[in-house]
Structure formats: C-alpha cells, structure tokens
Coordinates of C-alpha atoms and ligand atoms in Angstrom, one line a residue:
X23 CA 4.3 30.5 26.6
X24 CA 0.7 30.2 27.6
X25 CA -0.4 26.2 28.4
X26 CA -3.6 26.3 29.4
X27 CA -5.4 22.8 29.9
X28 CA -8.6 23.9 28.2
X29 CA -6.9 24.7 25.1
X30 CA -6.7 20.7 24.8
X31 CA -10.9 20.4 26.3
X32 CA -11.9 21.5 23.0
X33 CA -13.0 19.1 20.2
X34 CA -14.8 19.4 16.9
X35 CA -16.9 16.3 17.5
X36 CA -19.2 17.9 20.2
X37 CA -18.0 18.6 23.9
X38 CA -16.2 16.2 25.8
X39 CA -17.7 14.3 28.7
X40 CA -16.7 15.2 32.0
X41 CA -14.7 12.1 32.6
X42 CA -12.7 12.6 29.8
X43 CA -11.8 16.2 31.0
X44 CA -11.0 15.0 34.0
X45 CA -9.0 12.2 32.2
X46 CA -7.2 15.1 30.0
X47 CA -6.6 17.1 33.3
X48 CA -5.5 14.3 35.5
X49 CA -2.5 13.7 32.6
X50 CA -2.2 17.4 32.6
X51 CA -1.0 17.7 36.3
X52 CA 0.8 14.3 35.6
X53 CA 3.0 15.4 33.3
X54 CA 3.8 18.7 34.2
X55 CA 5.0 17.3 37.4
X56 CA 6.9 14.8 36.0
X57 CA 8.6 16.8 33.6
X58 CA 9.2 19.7 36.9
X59 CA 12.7 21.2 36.3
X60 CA 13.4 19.6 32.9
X61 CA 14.5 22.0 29.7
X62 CA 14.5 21.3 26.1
X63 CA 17.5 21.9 24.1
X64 CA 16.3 25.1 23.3
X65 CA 15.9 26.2 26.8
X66 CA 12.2 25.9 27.2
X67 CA 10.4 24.2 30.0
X68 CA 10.2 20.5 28.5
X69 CA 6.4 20.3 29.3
X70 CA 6.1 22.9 26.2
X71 CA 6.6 19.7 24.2
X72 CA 4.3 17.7 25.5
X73 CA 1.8 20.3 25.4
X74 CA 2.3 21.1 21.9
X75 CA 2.4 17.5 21.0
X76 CA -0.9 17.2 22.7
X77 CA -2.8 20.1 21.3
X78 CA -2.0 18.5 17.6
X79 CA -4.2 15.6 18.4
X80 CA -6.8 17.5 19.9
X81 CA -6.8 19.5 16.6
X82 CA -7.0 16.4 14.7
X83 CA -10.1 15.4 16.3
X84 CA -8.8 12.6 18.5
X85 CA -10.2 11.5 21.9
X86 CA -9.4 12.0 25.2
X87 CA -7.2 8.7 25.9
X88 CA -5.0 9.5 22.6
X89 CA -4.7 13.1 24.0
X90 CA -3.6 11.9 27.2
X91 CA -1.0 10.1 26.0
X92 CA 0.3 12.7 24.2
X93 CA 0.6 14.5 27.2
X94 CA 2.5 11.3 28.7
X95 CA 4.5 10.4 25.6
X96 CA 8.0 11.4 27.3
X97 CA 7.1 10.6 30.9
X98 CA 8.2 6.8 30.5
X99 CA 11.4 7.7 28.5
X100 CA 12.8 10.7 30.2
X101 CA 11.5 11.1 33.7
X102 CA 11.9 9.0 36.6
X103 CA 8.5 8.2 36.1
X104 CA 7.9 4.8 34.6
X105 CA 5.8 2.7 32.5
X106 CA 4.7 0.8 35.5
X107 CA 3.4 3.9 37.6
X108 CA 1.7 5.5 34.1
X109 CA -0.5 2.3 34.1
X110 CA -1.5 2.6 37.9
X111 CA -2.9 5.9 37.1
X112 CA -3.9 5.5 33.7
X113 CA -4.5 2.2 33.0
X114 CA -3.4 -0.5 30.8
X115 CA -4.5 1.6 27.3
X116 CA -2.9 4.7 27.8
X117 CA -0.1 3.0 29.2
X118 CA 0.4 0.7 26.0
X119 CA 0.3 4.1 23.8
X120 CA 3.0 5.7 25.5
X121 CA 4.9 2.6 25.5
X122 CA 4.5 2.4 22.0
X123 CA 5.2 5.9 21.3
X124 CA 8.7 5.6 23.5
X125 CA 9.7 2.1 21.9
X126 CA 9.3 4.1 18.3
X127 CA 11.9 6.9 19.9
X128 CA 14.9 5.6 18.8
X129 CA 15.6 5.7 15.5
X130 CA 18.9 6.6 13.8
X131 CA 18.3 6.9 10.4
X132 CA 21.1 8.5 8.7
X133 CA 23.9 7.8 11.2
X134 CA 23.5 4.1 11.1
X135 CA 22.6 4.1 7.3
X136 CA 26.2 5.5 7.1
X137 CA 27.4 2.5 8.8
X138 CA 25.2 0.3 6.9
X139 CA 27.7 -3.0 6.6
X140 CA 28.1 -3.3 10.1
X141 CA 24.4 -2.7 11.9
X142 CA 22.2 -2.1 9.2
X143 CA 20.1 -4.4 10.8
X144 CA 19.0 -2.1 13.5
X145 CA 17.5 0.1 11.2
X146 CA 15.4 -2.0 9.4
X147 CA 14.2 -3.3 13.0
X148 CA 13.3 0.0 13.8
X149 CA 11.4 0.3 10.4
X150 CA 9.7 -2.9 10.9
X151 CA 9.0 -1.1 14.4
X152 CA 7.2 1.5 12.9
X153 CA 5.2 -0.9 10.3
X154 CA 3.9 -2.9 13.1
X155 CA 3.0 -0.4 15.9
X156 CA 1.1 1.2 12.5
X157 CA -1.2 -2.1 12.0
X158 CA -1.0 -2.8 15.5
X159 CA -2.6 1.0 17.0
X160 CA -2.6 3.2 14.4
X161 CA -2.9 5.6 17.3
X162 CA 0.5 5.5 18.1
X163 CA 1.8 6.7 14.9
X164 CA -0.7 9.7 15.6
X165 CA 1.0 10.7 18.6
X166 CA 4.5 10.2 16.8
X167 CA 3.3 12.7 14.2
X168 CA 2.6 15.3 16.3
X169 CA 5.9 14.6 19.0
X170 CA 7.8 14.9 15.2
X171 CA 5.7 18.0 14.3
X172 CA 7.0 20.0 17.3
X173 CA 10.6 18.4 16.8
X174 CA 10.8 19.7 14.0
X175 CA 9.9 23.1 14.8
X176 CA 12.3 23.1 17.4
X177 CA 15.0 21.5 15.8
X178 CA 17.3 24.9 15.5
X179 CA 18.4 23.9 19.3
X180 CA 20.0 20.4 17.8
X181 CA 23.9 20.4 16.6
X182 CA 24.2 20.3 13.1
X183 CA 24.6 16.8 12.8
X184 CA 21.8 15.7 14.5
X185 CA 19.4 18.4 13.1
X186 CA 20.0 17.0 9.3
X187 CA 19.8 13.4 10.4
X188 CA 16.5 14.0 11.9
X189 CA 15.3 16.2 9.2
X190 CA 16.4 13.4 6.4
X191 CA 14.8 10.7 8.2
X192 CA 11.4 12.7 8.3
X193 CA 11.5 14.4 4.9
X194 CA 12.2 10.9 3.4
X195 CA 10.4 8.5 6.2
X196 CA 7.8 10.1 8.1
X197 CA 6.4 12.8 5.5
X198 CA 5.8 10.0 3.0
X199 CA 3.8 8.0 5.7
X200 CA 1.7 10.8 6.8
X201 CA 1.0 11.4 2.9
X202 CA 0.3 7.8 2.3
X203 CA -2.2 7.7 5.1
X204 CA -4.2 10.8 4.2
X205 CA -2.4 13.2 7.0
X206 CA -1.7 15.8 3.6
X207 CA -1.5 18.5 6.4
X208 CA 1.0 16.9 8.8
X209 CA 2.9 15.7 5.6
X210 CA 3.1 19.3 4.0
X211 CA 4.1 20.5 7.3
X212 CA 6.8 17.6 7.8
X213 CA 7.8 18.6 4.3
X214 CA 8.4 22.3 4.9
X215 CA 10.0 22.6 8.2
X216 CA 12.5 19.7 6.5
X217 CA 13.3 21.8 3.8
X218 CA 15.3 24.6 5.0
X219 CA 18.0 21.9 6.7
X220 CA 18.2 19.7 3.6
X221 CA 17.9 22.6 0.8
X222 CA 19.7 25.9 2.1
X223 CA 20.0 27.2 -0.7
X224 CA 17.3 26.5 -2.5
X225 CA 15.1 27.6 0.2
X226 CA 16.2 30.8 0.9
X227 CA 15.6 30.6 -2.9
X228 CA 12.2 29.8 -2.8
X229 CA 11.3 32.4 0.3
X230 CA 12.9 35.2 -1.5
X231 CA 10.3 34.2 -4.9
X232 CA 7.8 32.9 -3.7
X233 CA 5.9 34.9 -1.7
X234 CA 5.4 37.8 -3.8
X235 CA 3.6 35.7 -6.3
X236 CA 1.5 34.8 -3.8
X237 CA 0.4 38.0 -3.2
X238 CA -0.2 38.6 -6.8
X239 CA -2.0 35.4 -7.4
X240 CA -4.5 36.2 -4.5
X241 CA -5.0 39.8 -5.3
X242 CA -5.5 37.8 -9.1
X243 CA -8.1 35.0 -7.4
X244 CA -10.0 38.3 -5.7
X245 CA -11.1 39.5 -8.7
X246 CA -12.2 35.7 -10.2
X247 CA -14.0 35.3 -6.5
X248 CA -16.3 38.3 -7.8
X249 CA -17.4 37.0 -10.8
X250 CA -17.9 33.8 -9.4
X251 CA -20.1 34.7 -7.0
X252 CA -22.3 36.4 -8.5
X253 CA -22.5 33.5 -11.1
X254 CA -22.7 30.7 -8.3
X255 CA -26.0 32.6 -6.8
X256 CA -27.9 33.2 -10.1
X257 CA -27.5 29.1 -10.6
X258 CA -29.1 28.9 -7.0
X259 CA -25.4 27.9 -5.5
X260 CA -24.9 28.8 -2.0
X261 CA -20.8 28.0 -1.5
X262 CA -20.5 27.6 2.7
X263 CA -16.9 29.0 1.8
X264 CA -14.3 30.1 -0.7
X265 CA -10.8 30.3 -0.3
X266 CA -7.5 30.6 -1.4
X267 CA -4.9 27.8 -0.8
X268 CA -1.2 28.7 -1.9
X269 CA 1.0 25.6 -2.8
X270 CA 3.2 24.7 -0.2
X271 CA 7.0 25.3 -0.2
X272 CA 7.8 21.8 -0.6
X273 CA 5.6 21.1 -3.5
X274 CA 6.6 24.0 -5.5
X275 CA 10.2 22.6 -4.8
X276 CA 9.6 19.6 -6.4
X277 CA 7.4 20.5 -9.4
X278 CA 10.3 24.1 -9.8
X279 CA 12.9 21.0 -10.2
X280 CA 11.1 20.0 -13.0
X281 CA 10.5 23.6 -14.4
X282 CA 14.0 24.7 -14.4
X283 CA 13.4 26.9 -11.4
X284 CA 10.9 28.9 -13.7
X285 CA 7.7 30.1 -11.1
X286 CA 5.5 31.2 -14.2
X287 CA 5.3 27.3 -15.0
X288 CA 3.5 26.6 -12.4
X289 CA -0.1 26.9 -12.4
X290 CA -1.4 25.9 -9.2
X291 CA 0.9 28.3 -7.1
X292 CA -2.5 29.7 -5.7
X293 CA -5.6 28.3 -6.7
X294 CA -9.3 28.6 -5.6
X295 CA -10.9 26.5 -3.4
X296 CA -15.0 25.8 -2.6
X297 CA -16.5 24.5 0.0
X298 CA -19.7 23.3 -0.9
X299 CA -22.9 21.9 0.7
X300 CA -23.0 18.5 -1.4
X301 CA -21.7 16.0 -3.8
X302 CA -24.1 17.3 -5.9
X303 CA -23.3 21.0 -5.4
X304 CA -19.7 20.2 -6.3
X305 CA -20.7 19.2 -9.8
X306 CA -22.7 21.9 -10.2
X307 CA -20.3 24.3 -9.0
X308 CA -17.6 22.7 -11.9
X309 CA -20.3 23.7 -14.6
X310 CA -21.1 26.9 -13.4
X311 CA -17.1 27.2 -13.7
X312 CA -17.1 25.8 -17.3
X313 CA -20.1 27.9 -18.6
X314 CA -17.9 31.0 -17.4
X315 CA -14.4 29.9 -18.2
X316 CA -13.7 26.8 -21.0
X317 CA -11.5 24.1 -19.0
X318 CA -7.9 23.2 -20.2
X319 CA -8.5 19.9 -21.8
X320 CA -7.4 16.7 -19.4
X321 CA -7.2 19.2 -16.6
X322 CA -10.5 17.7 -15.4
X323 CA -10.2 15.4 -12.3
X324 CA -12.9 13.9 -10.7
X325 CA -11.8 12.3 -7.5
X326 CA -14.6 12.5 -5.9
X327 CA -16.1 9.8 -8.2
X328 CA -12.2 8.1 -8.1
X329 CA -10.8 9.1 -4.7
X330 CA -7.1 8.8 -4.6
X331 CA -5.5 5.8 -3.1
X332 CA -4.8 7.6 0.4
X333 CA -9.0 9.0 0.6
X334 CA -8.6 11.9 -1.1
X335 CA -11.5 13.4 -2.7
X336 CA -12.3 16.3 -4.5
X337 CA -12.6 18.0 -8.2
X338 CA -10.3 19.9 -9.4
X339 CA -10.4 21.6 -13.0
X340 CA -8.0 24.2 -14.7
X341 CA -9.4 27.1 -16.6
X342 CA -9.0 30.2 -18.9
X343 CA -9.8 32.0 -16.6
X344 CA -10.3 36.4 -16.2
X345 CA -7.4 37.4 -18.9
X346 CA -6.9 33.8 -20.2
X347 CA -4.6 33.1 -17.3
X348 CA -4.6 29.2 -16.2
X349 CA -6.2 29.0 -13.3
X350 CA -7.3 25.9 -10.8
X351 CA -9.9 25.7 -9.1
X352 CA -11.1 22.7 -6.5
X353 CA -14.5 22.0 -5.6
X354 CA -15.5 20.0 -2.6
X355 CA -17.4 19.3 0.4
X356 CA -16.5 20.3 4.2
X357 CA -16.1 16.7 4.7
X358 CA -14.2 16.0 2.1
X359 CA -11.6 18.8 3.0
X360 CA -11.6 17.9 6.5
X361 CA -10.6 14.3 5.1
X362 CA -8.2 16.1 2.8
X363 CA -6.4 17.6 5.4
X364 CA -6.5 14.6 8.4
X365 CA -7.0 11.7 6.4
X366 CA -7.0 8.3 8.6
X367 CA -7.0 10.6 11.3
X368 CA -10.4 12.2 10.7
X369 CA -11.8 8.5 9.9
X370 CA -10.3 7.5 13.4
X371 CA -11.8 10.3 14.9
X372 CA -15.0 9.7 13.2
X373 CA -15.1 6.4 14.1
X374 CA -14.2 7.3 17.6
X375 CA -17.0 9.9 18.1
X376 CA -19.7 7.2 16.0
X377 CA -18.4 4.0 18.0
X378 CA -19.2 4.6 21.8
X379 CA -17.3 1.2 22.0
X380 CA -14.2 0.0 23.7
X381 CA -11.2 0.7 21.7
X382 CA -10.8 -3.1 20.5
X383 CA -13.6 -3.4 19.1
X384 CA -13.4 0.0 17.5
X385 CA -10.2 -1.1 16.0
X386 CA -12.3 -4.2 14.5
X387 CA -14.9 -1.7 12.8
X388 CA -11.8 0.6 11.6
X389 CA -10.3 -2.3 9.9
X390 CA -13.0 -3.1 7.7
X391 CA -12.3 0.1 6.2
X392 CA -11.3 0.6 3.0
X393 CA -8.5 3.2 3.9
X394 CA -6.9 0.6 6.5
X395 CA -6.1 -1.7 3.6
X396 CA -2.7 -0.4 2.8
X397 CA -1.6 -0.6 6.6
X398 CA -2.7 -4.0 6.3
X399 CA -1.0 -4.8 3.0
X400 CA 2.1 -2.6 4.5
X401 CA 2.5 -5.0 7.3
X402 CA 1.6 -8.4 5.7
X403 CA 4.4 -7.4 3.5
X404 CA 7.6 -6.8 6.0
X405 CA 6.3 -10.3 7.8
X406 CA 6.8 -11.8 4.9
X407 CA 10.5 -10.4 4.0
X408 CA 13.8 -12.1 4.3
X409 CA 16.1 -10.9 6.4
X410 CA 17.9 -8.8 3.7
X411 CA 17.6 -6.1 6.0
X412 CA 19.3 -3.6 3.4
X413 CA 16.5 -4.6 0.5
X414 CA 13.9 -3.4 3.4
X415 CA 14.2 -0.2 3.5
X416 CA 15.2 0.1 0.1
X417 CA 11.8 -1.2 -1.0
X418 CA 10.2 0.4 1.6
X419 CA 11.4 3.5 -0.1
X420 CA 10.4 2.4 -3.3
X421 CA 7.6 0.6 -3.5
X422 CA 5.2 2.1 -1.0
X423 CA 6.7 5.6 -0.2
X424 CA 7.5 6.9 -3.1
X425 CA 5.6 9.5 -5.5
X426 CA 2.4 7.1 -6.1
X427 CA 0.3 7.1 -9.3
X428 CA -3.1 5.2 -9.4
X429 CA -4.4 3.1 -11.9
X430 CA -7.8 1.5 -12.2
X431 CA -8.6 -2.1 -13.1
X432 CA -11.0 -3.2 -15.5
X433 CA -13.7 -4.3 -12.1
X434 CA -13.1 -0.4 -11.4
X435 CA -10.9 -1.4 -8.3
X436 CA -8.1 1.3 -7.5
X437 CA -4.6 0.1 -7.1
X438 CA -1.6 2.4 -6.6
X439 CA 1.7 2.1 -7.7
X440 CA 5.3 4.1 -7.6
X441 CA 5.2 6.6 -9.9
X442 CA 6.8 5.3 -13.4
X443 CA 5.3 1.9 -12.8
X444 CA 4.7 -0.5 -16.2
X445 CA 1.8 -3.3 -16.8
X446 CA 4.1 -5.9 -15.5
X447 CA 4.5 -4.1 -11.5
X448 CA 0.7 -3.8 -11.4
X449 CA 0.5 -7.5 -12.9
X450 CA 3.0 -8.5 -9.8
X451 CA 1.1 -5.6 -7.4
X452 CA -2.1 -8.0 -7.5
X453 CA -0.1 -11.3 -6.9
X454 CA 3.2 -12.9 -8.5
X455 CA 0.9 -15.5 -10.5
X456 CA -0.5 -12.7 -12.7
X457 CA 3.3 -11.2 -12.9
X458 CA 4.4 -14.2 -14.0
X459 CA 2.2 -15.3 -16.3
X460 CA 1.5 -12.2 -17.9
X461 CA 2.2 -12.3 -21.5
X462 CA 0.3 -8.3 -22.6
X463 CA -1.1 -6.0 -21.2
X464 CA -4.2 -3.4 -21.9
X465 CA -4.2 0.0 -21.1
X466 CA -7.8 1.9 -21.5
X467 CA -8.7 -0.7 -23.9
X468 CA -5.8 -0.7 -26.4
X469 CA -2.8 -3.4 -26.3
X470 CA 0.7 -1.6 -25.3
X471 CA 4.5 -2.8 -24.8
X472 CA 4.6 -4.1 -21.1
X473 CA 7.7 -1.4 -20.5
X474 CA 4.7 1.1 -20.8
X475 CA 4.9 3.7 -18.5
X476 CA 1.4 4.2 -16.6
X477 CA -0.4 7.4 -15.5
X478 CA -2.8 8.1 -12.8
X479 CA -6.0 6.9 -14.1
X480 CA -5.6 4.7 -16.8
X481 CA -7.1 0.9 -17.0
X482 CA -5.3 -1.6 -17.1
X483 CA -6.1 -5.2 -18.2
X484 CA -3.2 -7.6 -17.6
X485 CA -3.5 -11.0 -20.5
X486 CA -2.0 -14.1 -18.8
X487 CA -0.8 -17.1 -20.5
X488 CA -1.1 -20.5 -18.4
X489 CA 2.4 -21.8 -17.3
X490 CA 4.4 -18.4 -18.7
X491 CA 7.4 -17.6 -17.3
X492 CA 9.0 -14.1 -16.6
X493 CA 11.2 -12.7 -19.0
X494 CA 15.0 -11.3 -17.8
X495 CA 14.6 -8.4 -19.7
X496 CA 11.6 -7.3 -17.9
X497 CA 14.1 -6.1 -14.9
X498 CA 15.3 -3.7 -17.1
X499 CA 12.1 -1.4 -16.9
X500 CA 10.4 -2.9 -13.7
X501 CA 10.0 -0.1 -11.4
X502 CA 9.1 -1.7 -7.8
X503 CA 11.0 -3.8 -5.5
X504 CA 8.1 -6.7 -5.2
X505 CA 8.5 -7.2 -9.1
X506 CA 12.1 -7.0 -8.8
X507 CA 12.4 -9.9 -6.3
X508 CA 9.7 -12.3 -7.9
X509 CA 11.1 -12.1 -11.3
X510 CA 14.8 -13.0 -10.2
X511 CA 12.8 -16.0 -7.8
X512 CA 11.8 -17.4 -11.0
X513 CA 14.7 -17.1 -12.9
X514 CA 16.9 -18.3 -10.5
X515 CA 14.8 -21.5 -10.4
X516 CA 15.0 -21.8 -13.8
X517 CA 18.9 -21.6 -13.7
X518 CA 18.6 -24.4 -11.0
X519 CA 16.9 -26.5 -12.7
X520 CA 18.7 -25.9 -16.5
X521 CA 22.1 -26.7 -14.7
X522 CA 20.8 -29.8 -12.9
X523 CA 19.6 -31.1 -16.1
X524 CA 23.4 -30.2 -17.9
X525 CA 24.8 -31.9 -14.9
X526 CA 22.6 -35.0 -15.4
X527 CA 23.8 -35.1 -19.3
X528 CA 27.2 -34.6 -18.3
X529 CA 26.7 -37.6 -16.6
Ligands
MN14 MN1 8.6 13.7 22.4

C-alpha cells in the first residue's frame, strides 16, 4: 500500500504553509515510528490506519493540526508512546485532540445494551462522552469519523460478534450524527459499509438489483444531458458541471422497505445533478427545466431559499421527462455541493482557512453560526437530564437522531423535529411553557387536531391559553421524548397536589 506523506500536503483551500508541512511530516515520522512493528487485525502494518484516517481529513478540507492528530489518534492508546510525550512534541492542542479522540474509543454499544440492568450507565456516559467532546472541539468528532470510516472498511478482520456490535453502534449512532451535522458523505458511507453486516440478505439483494438499473438510468440521463444542453446554452446558461448521482445503497434500502422491495417505485435511483455558477443560475436552470419538461406537482423543493436543518441547500424538481419517465433533477452551486457533501466540516474548514486566528477564538466565530446551534442545543440538553441513564439514549435516539422533518414557524424560523412529529412536540421543541399551554394549533394557516401529523415544510402556529395544562391523552400521539417527559412532570404534579387536597378532606 503506497503512504506517501504528500498525499496528506494537499488541500483545497490553497497550499499549505511550510510550517504546517513540516507539522504534517513531523507527525508523519512520529507515528510511523510509534506504530513500528504493529499489525491490524487484518494483517496490515497498523500505520495504514492512521494514514487512511488522516487522508479523510485532509479531503475534507481540514488543517494541518486536525491532520496531525489524525495521524496521532492511536499513538496515546496503543503504543508505548504517551499523552505526555505527544504534547512535548506537539503541543498542548494536538495533544488535547488525540486525547479526546482516545477517551471517545471505548464504546460498547451493543454488548453492554444487552446487559442494560446491570451497567447501563456506562453507556450513556459514553454517549454523554460523545455529546460533550462534540460542543467542546467539534474537531474531535471529525477525526472519530474518519478513524470509524476506515474501521469500517476493515471490519471483515473482526470476529463476528464484534463486527455487528460495531456496525449497529455506527449504523444507528454515528451515521445519524454525521447526517445531522451536514457530513451526508461520511453518513452515506457509514451507512453502506454497515449494511452488509446488519442486512445479509437484503444486501446481497440489493447488489444483485441494483446496479443494473443504474446503468440503465445513466445510459437514460445521457440522452436528457443532450437536450439539456443544448437548451441551457440557447438561455445563455453555462452549467460548470453536470452529473449523475446514483442513490446510495442505504437509502434505496430504506425507501424499497417502504415500496415492497419494488425498484420501479423509486424515482430518484439516478438523478441529474448541476453545478451551476450562482444562486441565480440555479433558478434559471429550474425554468429552463420546466419550459422543456412540466414538473410533477409538489415535487418542487427550494432549499436553497429553506436550507434543511443540517445546511443543506439546493433545488431539486421532478419531471416528465424524455418518454414521460419521472425524472429528478438538482440544481445547485459548487458551494452548495461542497456543503452538501462535508457539511460542518466544510464550514470548519472555511472558517479555518478565513480565520488566520488561534483555534479558541476560531471556535468563538464558529459558534455564532447558525449550523452550531443544534450541537449547542444537543449538549445543553444531556446537562440538563436526570440520571435515567436508560431514557438517554433512548431519547437520544428519538428525538434528535432519528429521520428528521422540518417545519417552519410563522417568523420564518426553521425548527426540526423526528419525523411523525404533531403541533404539541414542536409547541414543547421551542420551550415546555408553549407545550403546556397550548390549547390549537395552526398548520399553513388553517386550524388542525393537535395529533396532526406534520410534514417537512409546513407552518406552524401554536395558540396558547394562559394557565392551560397538558392533557393525558396527548402521550398517546406525542412523538418525542422532551414532550414525553414534560407532559408526565405536569401531570404528576397535578396528581400530587389532587391527593394532598383528598388527604386534607379526609381529614
Ligand atoms: Mn483508530
């Protein structure tokens, strides 16, 4: 296998100065020394790892220090190299990354989730772990990414046992998160290389389908790509790129369960993608689109207008396309599809390259950001839970992994919520006063039932009524954990303070 330290010198924002090559080069040596002798599982020299690990981060754009402690991110755990000797020869930054990376090594997801009764409370620590080393350096969980990334690609040389335990926790843990944050690409990855552990069967499945619509949909989208071309440069268009993405694996798994298995359901299997120049080329590009082929009704999405809660942004429309076959197209800048792929990693990086600044106060101008605010609200959140340690990770699950929806509110603020979430979780999403005093609820203007199940995209008003109290038969339909919790808070004060009274007439 070729590890060649230059491979980890490039960088998409401009070259690298020659301290920080030097820096990169210095942890290069370091770790390949440390590591001398040392094999993975599957018999390769264990530097591959940290090489691999490191060249992720370099792809995503990140700088030399966060590369650098890729490299390092085993030397404190598995060599006789320690902590102390990282930080005399990188100092105290790297050294806290690659303590933070090695304190986040130890989970035990499934095993100990077996055993939940007896130490259940070690793997909510570890969660909580993972929550604060996210808010704390977000850097960290980078790194933990990519050392997962390569895991998983190696995860063939693990016993059986092992392999599905660390396949579970990052098809249900760690995919999630790097969705939720923006990393689509490291989540769709995460996602894949889980499924043929989990899903034997319905992978081999899905590789012995799959790819043979592919090839028909591109050799399809070829044809489309013509006419579009040609229709794109008559309107004075000039696309810096067109391409074809297939669906991942994963995805088509989840929307086939849906389908009954049945590929010709889906429509998205390949679709087209643009690359345009500008905002304003992207709208442009949609009409040229809709002058050629009429769009499906309600197939238009404009989130580039309405970004998704995790940053992304683009258009995507469905046509009748060349044969009146349903196709989907998406339209959007360079930037935005680098931010579609990297998420909170490119806005790190671009902070990083824009902010010639020490990391702290980096951090400080990262935080004001508007895609930071669900780490924030992430961690305020598990400092503020009882030590229910098996609620955690349930609701950690629930409410802020799961399949997400978005809904807007009447100020045009974004809020997202699990998917088959009602007025009354968004009332309790914004703070338990409006839950529980909300008494309706208005969704894109008109009154509905508060067990309304909301879509992506709708507006919703919530109608409070001073001094209301909660309902019980709202935790029939309440969807997230927060609601969950506040609505039996209330009602078991209530029950206090009814049987205190009986008492007192008793009396
Ligand atoms: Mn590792």
């Amino acid at each position: 296998m070729k590890m060649d330290c230059a491979e980890l010198l490039k960088t998409k924002n401009g070259p690298l100065a020659e301290e920080d090559k030097n820096l990169i080069q210095k942890a290069y040596d370091f770790a390949k020394h440390a590591h001398e002798g040392q094999e993975r599982k599957s018999g390769d020299p264990y530097f591959v790892h940290c090489f691999e690990t490191a060249k992720m981060v370099a792809r995503w754009g990140l700088d030399a220090h966060v590369v650098s402690a890729a490299l390092l991110h085993d030397t404190a755990e598995d060599t006789k190299h320690a902590l102390k000797k990282v930080e005399e020869e990188f100092g105290k930054e790297i050294a806290s990354l690659v303590d933070g990376v090695t304190k986040l090594g130890h989970f035990k997801y499934r095993e100990e989730e077996r055993r939940w009764r007896k130490d259940g409370d070690h793997v909510a620590d570890n969660f909580r772990k993972l929550i604060f080393a996210l808010s704390e350096d977000i850097r960290v969980i980078f790194i933990k990414f990519a050392d997962r990334l390569h895991n998983m690609k190696t995860l063939d040389a693990l016993p059986q046992e092992k392999r599905n335990r660390v396949a579970l926790e990052t098809y249900e843990i760690y995919a999630p998160l790097a969705y939720r944050l923006g990393m689509t690409f490291a989540a769709g990855e995460l996602e894949d290389l889980s499924l043929p552990y989990l899903f034997p069967k319905e992978y081999k499945w899905l590789i012995e389908n799959v790819p043979q619509k592919f090839e028909e949909g591109e050799a399809y989208l070829q044809v489309v790509k013509k006419i579009l071309e040609g229709d794109l440069k008559k309107n004075g268009v000039a696309p810096k790129e067109i391409n074809f993405r297939t669906k991942r694996l994963s995805s088509i798994y989840k929307k086939l369960k849906k389908y009954d298995m049945d590929l010709d359901q889906i429509y998205d299997l390949v679709a087209m993608r643009i690359i345009v120049e500008s905002v304003e080329d992207c709208y442009k590009t949609m009409g040229i689109i809709h002058g050629i082929w009429k769009p499906l009704p309600g197939r238009i999405k404009d989130y580039v207008a309405l970004p998704k809660p995790n940053g992304y942004q683009s258009i995507h429309t469905t046509v009748f396309c060349v044969n009146q076959k349903i196709t989907e197209f998406q339209i959007r800048t360079e930037q935005m599809n680098e931010e579609a792929q990297y998420g909170i990693a490119a806005h790190w990086a671009y902070t990083e390259a824009k902010e010639k600044k020490p990391y702290e106060k980096r951090r400080v101008v990262f935080a004001d950001k508007k895609e930071a605010a669900w780490i924030k609200h992430l961690n305020t959140w598990q400092e503020s839970r009882d030590p229910d340690k098996k609620g955690f990770i349930e609701s950690l699950k629930n409410d802020f992994l799961q399949d997400r929806i978005f809904v807007v509110s009447p100020k045009g603020d974004v809020f997202d919520l699990p998917h088959g979430a009602t007025p009354v979780d968004f009332a309790y999403h914004i703070h338990s006063e409006v839950g529980n005093e909300c008494s309706g609820a208005k969704v894109n203007g008109r009154l509905i039932p508060l067990d309304h199940e909301l879509r992506s995209g709708d507006v919703v008003e919530i109608l409070r009524q001073k001094n209301k109290k909660p309902s019980d038969s709202w935790l029939r339909f309440v969807k997230t954990n927060a609601a969950k919790e506040h609505i039996k808070e209330v009602l078991r004060k209530k029950e206090n303070l009814m049987s205190r009274l009986w008492n007192i007439r008793k009396k």
